[in-house]
Amino acid sequence: MSLADKIEAILVEKNKPNNYCAYKAMYDALPLKDQTALDKAWKKGYSVNVVLTALRAEGIKSSNESIRAHRKGMCKCLKN
């Protein structure tokens, strides 16, 4: 990554809306088929670790913290 790319990445990060939620951003970027699979996994009671492992196996970035915050209603997107 070049210096210009790093500077641009910092600007993008700083300009995120106040209600930015990493989980929601990741979820919204998924194809409908994958969103449905994720919804079904939660309804079946799968753990965050199982879901996160599957997401990462598909090359999808996410974290325990962002998923747990969203699932517990503690993320920024659910506070607005």
Short mmCIF file of C-alpha atoms in Angstrom, two decimals, residues 4-73:
data_model
loop_
_atom_site.label_atom_id
_atom_site.label_comp_id
_atom_site.label_asym_id
_atom_site.label_seq_id
_atom_site.Cartn_x
_atom_site.Cartn_y
_atom_site.Cartn_z
CA ALA A 4 -1.31 7.99 -0.93
CA ASP A 5 -3.44 4.85 -0.40
CA LYS A 6 -2.86 4.99 3.36
CA ILE A 7 -3.83 8.66 3.50
CA GLU A 8 -6.99 7.95 1.51
CA ALA A 9 -7.86 5.04 3.82
CA ILE A 10 -7.50 7.29 6.87
CA LEU A 11 -9.78 9.92 5.30
CA VAL A 12 -12.39 7.31 4.46
CA GLU A 13 -12.27 6.00 8.04
CA LYS A 14 -12.63 9.50 9.51
CA ASN A 15 -15.60 10.30 7.26
CA LYS A 16 -17.74 7.34 8.29
CA PRO A 17 -21.19 8.36 9.51
CA ASN A 18 -21.82 8.48 13.26
CA ASN A 19 -24.07 5.44 13.05
CA TYR A 20 -21.54 3.28 11.18
CA CYS A 21 -21.72 -0.39 12.15
CA ALA A 22 -19.06 -2.74 10.77
CA TYR A 23 -21.43 -5.72 10.95
CA LYS A 24 -24.23 -3.91 9.09
CA ALA A 25 -21.79 -2.68 6.44
CA MET A 26 -20.52 -6.23 5.94
CA TYR A 27 -24.05 -7.68 5.92
CA ASP A 28 -25.36 -5.10 3.45
CA ALA A 29 -22.47 -5.86 1.08
CA LEU A 30 -23.33 -9.58 0.98
CA PRO A 31 -25.38 -11.04 -1.87
CA LEU A 32 -28.99 -11.78 -0.90
CA LYS A 33 -28.25 -15.53 -0.82
CA ASP A 34 -25.50 -15.01 1.77
CA GLN A 35 -27.64 -12.61 3.81
CA THR A 36 -30.34 -15.28 3.95
CA ALA A 37 -27.80 -17.93 5.01
CA LEU A 38 -26.55 -15.63 7.76
CA ASP A 39 -30.10 -14.90 8.96
CA LYS A 40 -30.82 -18.64 9.09
CA ALA A 41 -27.62 -19.30 11.05
CA TRP A 42 -28.70 -16.79 13.72
CA LYS A 43 -32.21 -18.24 13.87
CA LYS A 44 -30.73 -21.72 14.38
CA GLY A 45 -28.71 -20.37 17.31
CA TYR A 46 -25.25 -20.82 15.83
CA SER A 47 -22.50 -19.20 17.85
CA VAL A 48 -20.64 -16.08 16.78
CA ASN A 49 -17.47 -18.15 16.46
CA VAL A 50 -19.10 -20.61 14.04
CA VAL A 51 -20.52 -17.82 11.90
CA LEU A 52 -17.28 -15.85 11.99
CA THR A 53 -15.27 -18.90 10.94
CA ALA A 54 -17.61 -19.43 7.98
CA LEU A 55 -17.44 -15.75 6.99
CA ARG A 56 -13.65 -15.77 7.10
CA ALA A 57 -13.52 -19.02 5.11
CA GLU A 58 -15.43 -17.16 2.40
CA GLY A 59 -12.94 -14.28 2.55
CA ILE A 60 -15.38 -11.93 4.29
CA LYS A 61 -13.85 -9.64 6.91
CA SER A 62 -15.58 -9.34 10.26
CA SER A 63 -14.78 -9.61 13.95
CA ASN A 64 -16.20 -11.12 17.12
CA GLU A 65 -16.54 -7.65 18.60
CA SER A 66 -18.55 -6.12 15.76
CA ILE A 67 -20.85 -9.14 15.48
CA ARG A 68 -21.47 -9.33 19.24
CA ALA A 69 -22.08 -5.59 19.55
CA HIS A 70 -24.63 -5.72 16.73
CA ARG A 71 -26.34 -8.87 18.01
CA LYS A 72 -26.64 -7.43 21.53
CA GLY A 73 -28.00 -4.11 20.26
#
